[in-house]
Amino acid sequence: MKNNNYSIEHALFIKKQKRETLIVNAFRLGVFFAIFFLWELLVNIGVLDGFITSYPSKIAITVYELFKSGELLTHIGITLYETLLGFFISVSLGYITALILWWSERLRRVFEPYIVVLNSLPKIALGPVIIVWFGSGEKAIIAMAVLISVIVCVLSMLGAFLETDKDKILLLKSMGASKFTIMTKLVIPGSKEAFVNMLKIALGMAWIGSIMGEYLVSKAGLGYLIVYGSQVFKLDLVMASTVVLLLLSGAMYYLVTLLEKLLIKNKKYG
Amino acid sequence: MNTLLEINNVTYTYHTKNGETTAIENLKFNVKDKEFVSIVGPSGCGKTTILSIISGLISPTRGQTLLNGKKIEKPCDNIGYMLQKDQLFPWRTIEKNVFLPLEIKKVKDENAKNYGRELLIKYGLKDFLKSYPDELSGGMRQRVALIRTLVSKPDLLLLDEPFSALDSKTRLSVSNDVYKIIRAENKTAILVTHDISEAISMSDRVIVLTERPSKVKNEHVISLSGSSPINKRENPEFSKWFEILYKELDANEK
């Protein structure tokens, strides 16, 4: 229902809304610059020790130097590779496991206590075991990322599958649908939103897994840079790597929200 | 007229951890071809269970149900089930929602799809073929749900309180629409409802059930003149029937 002849009140309303958005954006940027300005200032006048806290201009220079030497891209590449691989493995593994558990109530009942216990276990405790099993390389880090995120994937998807409207299942059954058809026509398309939410959670978990993994064992990657920097007391390096990590994870989260728009674009809820 | 459906001494008992409950006991009634039958009864008397048995979703503990003389054992093409809520899939367009039974039954025939489209156009949903369910009003959605039931050309329609989720004004007009569509398409229908006036105004025959375990308490052939449920409600006989059925159900509640 497009109406181009808006009333004056409506024009005012839109104007007010736009103004509000502008103000919020301005404040966002303001807060950003204020923090960096204050940080830089406090170090400059000697309130903060720049050696321990580092400072924005030094961080920017460090990032630039790392980039120029080519080191930065190598480290980013390695961490991204570990995180993404861990992410894809846990998402696919988690999704398929959840489907199987949805399909068979008996299996679900059998494995429920195992999943609950695994979920509550701090996965990082298994770090040493993983190093022994997978060696001290990328494999161990990817295993760590999978271990941390897969259970959450299983649980969130299974929850969504089980929440499928019972009456809709009944309707399909009355049409003579098989369990497989119910799965493909109702359970899977009906859980699209939960799927996107799971992607978001799994991505965050995969980041935790890969960085924790790099803390434990690694010779490269952003997590490695952070640990290395702190060990040799180069706080500039620690801060620079953290900032790069922040930008990377933000960018990846944004990609998932793009995927969300793509997946859910033709599904409108009132 | 031929008998389309026979319910022969059907008993159904369901089991839970805490025990067993007999929902229906020795239920017996027939439905003739092209007949519109309503089943009314006190709440919780197993009306939905009866429809589940007829549709083949569950098997009776004892007794049998016959459709066209053949035993109903599992859900089949000849029966269409319409539920309380429209249960349209929000991620499918109206057209695709209507095609759903065809997809389930793996009907590849374009004619079947065209039939669905024709019905949608015929019953005032022409401009909404490519819309999504949430763009439609409750009444329109229920009409789509009925057309989805009709698209596989069933002999028998089962309506499980299909208007109970609607507000009272929409309810009247939708029951009117549904009645007209079912008549126009020459279908046999069983309507389960707790609304007496709905039962009287829509059906040829009303079956009254007892409390659980339910059996047939009484049957009434309703012959009200009037072209539609709304018209029939204006007939002076309507209130007479209402009183009779109300008393019968009221006696039940005690």
mmCIF file of C-alpha atoms in Angstrom, chain B:
data_model
loop_
_atom_site.group_PDB
_atom_site.id
_atom_site.type_symbol
_atom_site.label_atom_id
_atom_site.label_comp_id
_atom_site.label_asym_id
_atom_site.label_seq_id
_atom_site.Cartn_x
_atom_site.Cartn_y
_atom_site.Cartn_z
ATOM 1 C CA MET B 1 -28.130 -41.772 -1.747
ATOM 2 C CA ASN B 2 -25.265 -44.169 -1.159
ATOM 3 C CA THR B 3 -23.549 -44.595 2.140
ATOM 4 C CA LEU B 4 -20.063 -43.109 1.915
ATOM 5 C CA LEU B 5 -18.756 -43.681 5.401
ATOM 6 C CA GLU B 6 -19.608 -46.350 7.943
ATOM 7 C CA ILE B 7 -18.452 -46.233 11.535
ATOM 8 C CA ASN B 8 -19.038 -49.707 12.982
ATOM 9 C CA ASN B 9 -18.918 -50.054 16.763
ATOM 10 C CA VAL B 10 -15.670 -48.161 17.104
ATOM 11 C CA THR B 11 -13.955 -48.071 20.473
ATOM 12 C CA TYR B 12 -10.780 -46.159 21.152
ATOM 13 C CA THR B 13 -8.680 -46.309 24.278
ATOM 14 C CA TYR B 14 -5.565 -44.238 24.734
ATOM 15 C CA HIS B 15 -2.774 -44.956 27.108
ATOM 16 C CA THR B 16 -0.582 -42.690 29.174
ATOM 17 C CA LYS B 17 1.848 -43.404 31.993
ATOM 18 C CA ASN B 18 -0.895 -42.704 34.493
ATOM 19 C CA GLY B 19 -3.404 -45.095 33.050
ATOM 20 C CA GLU B 20 -5.803 -45.631 30.208
ATOM 21 C CA THR B 21 -8.846 -43.697 29.124
ATOM 22 C CA THR B 22 -11.601 -44.895 26.864
ATOM 23 C CA ALA B 23 -12.427 -41.908 24.706
ATOM 24 C CA ILE B 24 -14.998 -43.549 22.437
ATOM 25 C CA GLU B 25 -17.096 -46.617 23.054
ATOM 26 C CA ASN B 26 -19.134 -48.542 20.491
ATOM 27 C CA LEU B 27 -19.595 -45.531 18.299
ATOM 28 C CA LYS B 28 -21.823 -46.215 15.339
ATOM 29 C CA PHE B 29 -23.080 -43.928 12.602
ATOM 30 C CA ASN B 30 -23.141 -43.594 8.827
ATOM 31 C CA VAL B 31 -22.612 -40.686 6.496
ATOM 32 C CA LYS B 32 -24.287 -40.598 3.126
ATOM 33 C CA ASP B 33 -22.778 -39.260 -0.051
ATOM 34 C CA LYS B 34 -23.009 -35.432 -0.362
ATOM 35 C CA GLU B 35 -24.313 -35.165 3.165
ATOM 36 C CA PHE B 36 -23.185 -32.491 5.620
ATOM 37 C CA VAL B 37 -23.045 -33.972 9.095
ATOM 38 C CA SER B 38 -22.126 -32.151 12.295
ATOM 39 C CA ILE B 39 -20.942 -33.830 15.441
ATOM 40 C CA VAL B 40 -21.586 -31.949 18.653
ATOM 41 C CA GLY B 41 -20.826 -33.012 22.169
ATOM 42 C CA PRO B 42 -19.565 -31.808 25.520
ATOM 43 C CA SER B 43 -15.975 -30.586 25.557
ATOM 44 C CA GLY B 44 -13.370 -33.289 25.863
ATOM 45 C CA CYS B 45 -15.691 -36.000 24.617
ATOM 46 C CA GLY B 46 -13.290 -37.261 21.983
ATOM 47 C CA LYS B 47 -14.604 -35.452 18.927
ATOM 48 C CA THR B 48 -11.139 -34.898 17.524
ATOM 49 C CA THR B 49 -10.285 -38.519 18.208
ATOM 50 C CA ILE B 50 -13.202 -39.544 15.982
ATOM 51 C CA LEU B 51 -11.824 -37.450 13.123
ATOM 52 C CA SER B 52 -8.334 -38.841 13.662
ATOM 53 C CA ILE B 53 -9.741 -42.346 13.352
ATOM 54 C CA ILE B 54 -11.745 -41.543 10.222
ATOM 55 C CA SER B 55 -8.735 -39.894 8.618
ATOM 56 C CA GLY B 56 -6.673 -42.996 9.303
ATOM 57 C CA LEU B 57 -4.148 -41.214 11.528
ATOM 58 C CA ILE B 58 -4.898 -43.593 14.377
ATOM 59 C CA SER B 59 -6.487 -47.047 14.328
ATOM 60 C CA PRO B 60 -9.467 -47.863 16.504
ATOM 61 C CA THR B 61 -8.910 -50.231 19.423
ATOM 62 C CA ARG B 62 -11.975 -52.174 18.336
ATOM 63 C CA GLY B 63 -14.413 -51.875 15.472
ATOM 64 C CA GLN B 64 -13.795 -50.550 12.000
ATOM 65 C CA THR B 65 -14.385 -47.630 9.703
ATOM 66 C CA LEU B 66 -15.298 -48.116 6.067
ATOM 67 C CA LEU B 67 -15.062 -45.577 3.287
ATOM 68 C CA ASN B 68 -16.880 -46.631 0.106
ATOM 69 C CA GLY B 69 -16.993 -50.094 1.637
ATOM 70 C CA LYS B 70 -13.217 -50.245 2.049
ATOM 71 C CA LYS B 71 -11.539 -50.358 5.430
ATOM 72 C CA ILE B 72 -9.618 -47.203 6.357
ATOM 73 C CA GLU B 73 -6.174 -48.192 7.574
ATOM 74 C CA LYS B 74 -3.926 -45.242 6.840
ATOM 75 C CA PRO B 75 -4.314 -41.674 5.576
ATOM 76 C CA CYS B 76 -5.591 -41.793 2.011
ATOM 77 C CA ASP B 77 -6.301 -39.430 -0.857
ATOM 78 C CA ASN B 78 -10.061 -39.709 -0.459
ATOM 79 C CA ILE B 79 -10.160 -37.823 2.800
ATOM 80 C CA GLY B 80 -9.252 -34.198 3.396
ATOM 81 C CA TYR B 81 -8.618 -32.947 6.909
ATOM 82 C CA MET B 82 -9.053 -29.310 7.926
ATOM 83 C CA LEU B 83 -7.758 -28.247 11.316
ATOM 84 C CA GLN B 84 -8.683 -25.566 13.851
ATOM 85 C CA LYS B 85 -6.101 -23.122 12.671
ATOM 86 C CA ASP B 86 -5.392 -22.665 8.992
ATOM 87 C CA GLN B 87 -1.856 -24.080 9.382
ATOM 88 C CA LEU B 88 -0.641 -22.321 6.269
ATOM 89 C CA PHE B 89 3.147 -22.428 5.972
ATOM 90 C CA PRO B 90 4.375 -18.834 6.347
ATOM 91 C CA TRP B 91 7.356 -19.364 4.025
ATOM 92 C CA ARG B 92 5.184 -20.550 1.139
ATOM 93 C CA THR B 93 3.067 -18.391 -1.129
ATOM 94 C CA ILE B 94 -0.704 -18.952 -1.134
ATOM 95 C CA GLU B 95 -0.438 -20.879 -4.389
ATOM 96 C CA LYS B 96 2.394 -23.054 -3.072
ATOM 97 C CA ASN B 97 0.442 -23.704 0.128
ATOM 98 C CA VAL B 98 -2.439 -24.995 -1.955
ATOM 99 C CA PHE B 99 -0.078 -27.211 -3.980
ATOM 100 C CA LEU B 100 1.312 -28.788 -0.805
ATOM 101 C CA PRO B 101 -0.916 -31.912 -0.834
ATOM 102 C CA LEU B 102 0.003 -32.457 -4.489
ATOM 103 C CA GLU B 103 3.696 -32.292 -3.630
ATOM 104 C CA ILE B 104 3.201 -34.731 -0.749
ATOM 105 C CA LYS B 105 1.324 -37.155 -2.983
ATOM 106 C CA LYS B 106 3.888 -36.596 -5.748
ATOM 107 C CA VAL B 107 1.258 -35.527 -8.261
ATOM 108 C CA LYS B 108 3.214 -34.041 -11.159
ATOM 109 C CA ASP B 109 0.125 -33.317 -13.243
ATOM 110 C CA GLU B 110 -0.198 -29.652 -14.286
ATOM 111 C CA ASN B 111 -3.999 -30.086 -14.401
ATOM 112 C CA ALA B 112 -4.108 -30.692 -10.672
ATOM 113 C CA LYS B 113 -2.211 -27.448 -10.077
ATOM 114 C CA ASN B 114 -4.481 -25.608 -12.469
ATOM 115 C CA TYR B 115 -7.474 -26.944 -10.555
ATOM 116 C CA GLY B 116 -6.019 -25.469 -7.366
ATOM 117 C CA ARG B 117 -5.430 -22.138 -9.105
ATOM 118 C CA GLU B 118 -8.975 -22.184 -10.524
ATOM 119 C CA LEU B 119 -10.436 -22.745 -7.069
ATOM 120 C CA LEU B 120 -8.405 -19.872 -5.638
ATOM 121 C CA ILE B 121 -9.552 -17.576 -8.428
ATOM 122 C CA LYS B 122 -13.151 -18.764 -8.193
ATOM 123 C CA TYR B 123 -13.312 -18.053 -4.482
ATOM 124 C CA GLY B 124 -11.928 -14.552 -4.537
ATOM 125 C CA LEU B 125 -8.220 -15.077 -3.993
ATOM 126 C CA LYS B 126 -7.138 -14.149 -7.504
ATOM 127 C CA ASP B 127 -4.925 -11.272 -6.418
ATOM 128 C CA PHE B 128 -3.222 -13.277 -3.706
ATOM 129 C CA LEU B 129 -1.785 -16.265 -5.586
ATOM 130 C CA LYS B 130 1.771 -15.037 -5.041
ATOM 131 C CA SER B 131 1.167 -13.440 -1.642
ATOM 132 C CA TYR B 132 2.317 -14.835 1.666
ATOM 133 C CA PRO B 133 -0.182 -15.994 4.319
ATOM 134 C CA ASP B 134 0.477 -13.099 6.688
ATOM 135 C CA GLU B 135 -0.767 -10.653 4.058
ATOM 136 C CA LEU B 136 -4.245 -12.227 4.233
ATOM 137 C CA SER B 137 -7.061 -11.824 6.734
ATOM 138 C CA GLY B 138 -8.073 -14.693 8.997
ATOM 139 C CA GLY B 139 -11.136 -15.443 6.887
ATOM 140 C CA MET B 140 -9.177 -15.522 3.655
ATOM 141 C CA ARG B 141 -6.574 -17.774 5.202
ATOM 142 C CA GLN B 142 -9.244 -20.237 6.254
ATOM 143 C CA ARG B 143 -10.604 -20.211 2.703
ATOM 144 C CA VAL B 144 -7.118 -21.019 1.423
ATOM 145 C CA ALA B 145 -6.915 -23.857 3.946
ATOM 146 C CA LEU B 146 -10.179 -25.264 2.605
ATOM 147 C CA ILE B 147 -8.988 -25.026 -0.979
ATOM 148 C CA ARG B 148 -5.760 -26.779 0.034
ATOM 149 C CA THR B 149 -7.984 -29.583 1.343
ATOM 150 C CA LEU B 150 -10.040 -29.650 -1.855
ATOM 151 C CA VAL B 151 -7.148 -29.661 -4.307
ATOM 152 C CA SER B 152 -6.582 -33.415 -4.055
ATOM 153 C CA LYS B 153 -10.302 -33.947 -4.788
ATOM 154 C CA PRO B 154 -11.245 -35.888 -1.649
ATOM 155 C CA ASP B 155 -14.629 -37.636 -1.322
ATOM 156 C CA LEU B 156 -14.925 -36.726 2.328
ATOM 157 C CA LEU B 157 -13.969 -33.571 4.184
ATOM 158 C CA LEU B 158 -13.247 -33.604 7.891
ATOM 159 C CA LEU B 159 -13.571 -30.212 9.555
ATOM 160 C CA ASP B 160 -12.205 -30.012 13.086
ATOM 161 C CA GLU B 161 -13.695 -26.818 14.565
ATOM 162 C CA PRO B 162 -12.287 -24.872 11.631
ATOM 163 C CA PHE B 163 -13.783 -21.577 12.761
ATOM 164 C CA SER B 164 -12.895 -21.628 16.434
ATOM 165 C CA ALA B 165 -9.776 -19.510 15.984
ATOM 166 C CA LEU B 166 -11.713 -16.674 14.310
ATOM 167 C CA ASP B 167 -13.506 -13.745 15.909
ATOM 168 C CA SER B 168 -17.296 -14.037 16.007
ATOM 169 C CA LYS B 169 -18.062 -11.775 13.054
ATOM 170 C CA THR B 170 -15.487 -13.364 10.752
ATOM 171 C CA ARG B 171 -16.657 -16.711 12.015
ATOM 172 C CA LEU B 172 -20.138 -16.213 10.595
ATOM 173 C CA SER B 173 -18.981 -15.083 7.185
ATOM 174 C CA VAL B 174 -16.277 -17.755 6.939
ATOM 175 C CA SER B 175 -18.652 -20.551 7.886
ATOM 176 C CA ASN B 176 -20.956 -19.162 5.217
ATOM 177 C CA ASP B 177 -18.130 -19.204 2.650
ATOM 178 C CA VAL B 178 -16.989 -22.684 3.599
ATOM 179 C CA TYR B 179 -20.542 -23.999 3.417
ATOM 180 C CA LYS B 180 -21.058 -22.519 -0.028
ATOM 181 C CA ILE B 181 -17.757 -23.855 -1.349
ATOM 182 C CA ILE B 182 -18.439 -27.354 -0.016
ATOM 183 C CA ARG B 183 -21.922 -27.338 -1.562
ATOM 184 C CA ALA B 184 -20.712 -25.905 -4.856
ATOM 185 C CA GLU B 185 -17.981 -28.515 -5.118
ATOM 186 C CA ASN B 186 -20.452 -31.296 -4.204
ATOM 187 C CA LYS B 187 -18.528 -32.628 -1.247
ATOM 188 C CA THR B 188 -19.473 -34.735 1.727
ATOM 189 C CA ALA B 189 -18.396 -33.221 5.033
ATOM 190 C CA ILE B 190 -18.215 -34.003 8.716
ATOM 191 C CA LEU B 191 -17.970 -30.969 10.953
ATOM 192 C CA VAL B 192 -16.901 -31.288 14.551
ATOM 193 C CA THR B 193 -17.940 -28.304 16.660
ATOM 194 C CA HIS B 194 -19.075 -27.253 20.103
ATOM 195 C CA ASP B 195 -21.092 -24.393 18.645
ATOM 196 C CA ILE B 196 -24.723 -25.513 18.396
ATOM 197 C CA SER B 197 -25.871 -22.753 16.061
ATOM 198 C CA GLU B 198 -23.008 -23.494 13.715
ATOM 199 C CA ALA B 199 -24.044 -27.146 13.619
ATOM 200 C CA ILE B 200 -27.733 -26.359 12.994
ATOM 201 C CA SER B 201 -27.132 -23.751 10.342
ATOM 202 C CA MET B 202 -24.632 -25.752 8.331
ATOM 203 C CA SER B 203 -25.681 -29.369 8.399
ATOM 204 C CA ASP B 204 -28.243 -31.823 7.079
ATOM 205 C CA ARG B 205 -27.889 -33.908 10.170
ATOM 206 C CA VAL B 206 -26.551 -33.321 13.679
ATOM 207 C CA ILE B 207 -25.136 -36.144 15.740
ATOM 208 C CA VAL B 208 -25.082 -35.538 19.494
ATOM 209 C CA LEU B 209 -22.511 -37.402 21.532
ATOM 210 C CA THR B 210 -22.570 -38.349 25.187
ATOM 211 C CA GLU B 211 -19.828 -37.558 27.663
ATOM 212 C CA ARG B 212 -16.689 -39.645 27.635
ATOM 213 C CA PRO B 213 -16.574 -42.496 26.768
ATOM 214 C CA SER B 214 -18.658 -41.087 23.977
ATOM 215 C CA LYS B 215 -21.260 -42.813 21.923
ATOM 216 C CA VAL B 216 -24.119 -41.467 19.833
ATOM 217 C CA LYS B 217 -26.758 -40.002 22.099
ATOM 218 C CA ASN B 218 -29.136 -38.801 19.454
ATOM 219 C CA GLU B 219 -29.346 -37.854 15.793
ATOM 220 C CA HIS B 220 -31.403 -35.067 14.286
ATOM 221 C CA VAL B 221 -32.181 -34.538 10.646
ATOM 222 C CA ILE B 222 -32.255 -30.798 10.187
ATOM 223 C CA SER B 223 -34.271 -29.522 7.271
ATOM 224 C CA LEU B 224 -34.152 -25.774 7.438
ATOM 225 C CA SER B 225 -34.983 -23.901 4.275
ATOM 226 C CA GLY B 226 -32.500 -21.216 3.361
ATOM 227 C CA SER B 227 -29.709 -20.947 0.866
ATOM 228 C CA SER B 228 -26.880 -20.331 3.314
ATOM 229 C CA PRO B 229 -26.058 -20.723 7.010
ATOM 230 C CA ILE B 230 -26.723 -17.026 7.591
ATOM 231 C CA ASN B 231 -30.154 -17.323 5.946
ATOM 232 C CA LYS B 232 -30.952 -20.425 7.899
ATOM 233 C CA ARG B 233 -30.245 -18.640 11.141
ATOM 234 C CA GLU B 234 -33.159 -16.327 10.335
ATOM 235 C CA ASN B 235 -35.574 -19.229 9.941
ATOM 236 C CA PRO B 236 -38.011 -19.430 12.929
ATOM 237 C CA GLU B 237 -37.355 -23.159 13.178
ATOM 238 C CA PHE B 238 -33.728 -22.403 13.932
ATOM 239 C CA SER B 239 -34.380 -21.358 17.511
ATOM 240 C CA LYS B 240 -36.530 -24.429 18.040
ATOM 241 C CA TRP B 241 -33.651 -26.642 17.009
ATOM 242 C CA PHE B 242 -31.271 -24.622 19.101
ATOM 243 C CA GLU B 243 -33.403 -25.199 22.178
ATOM 244 C CA ILE B 244 -33.657 -28.942 21.569
ATOM 245 C CA LEU B 245 -29.918 -29.373 21.096
ATOM 246 C CA TYR B 246 -29.055 -27.028 23.911
ATOM 247 C CA LYS B 247 -31.167 -29.034 26.337
ATOM 248 C CA GLU B 248 -29.672 -32.286 25.138
ATOM 249 C CA LEU B 249 -26.130 -31.049 25.624
ATOM 250 C CA ASP B 250 -27.006 -29.395 28.909
ATOM 251 C CA ALA B 251 -28.360 -32.678 30.261
ATOM 252 C CA ASN B 252 -24.991 -34.095 29.319
ATOM 253 C CA GLU B 253 -23.049 -31.652 31.400
ATOM 254 C CA LYS B 254 -24.789 -32.745 34.583
#
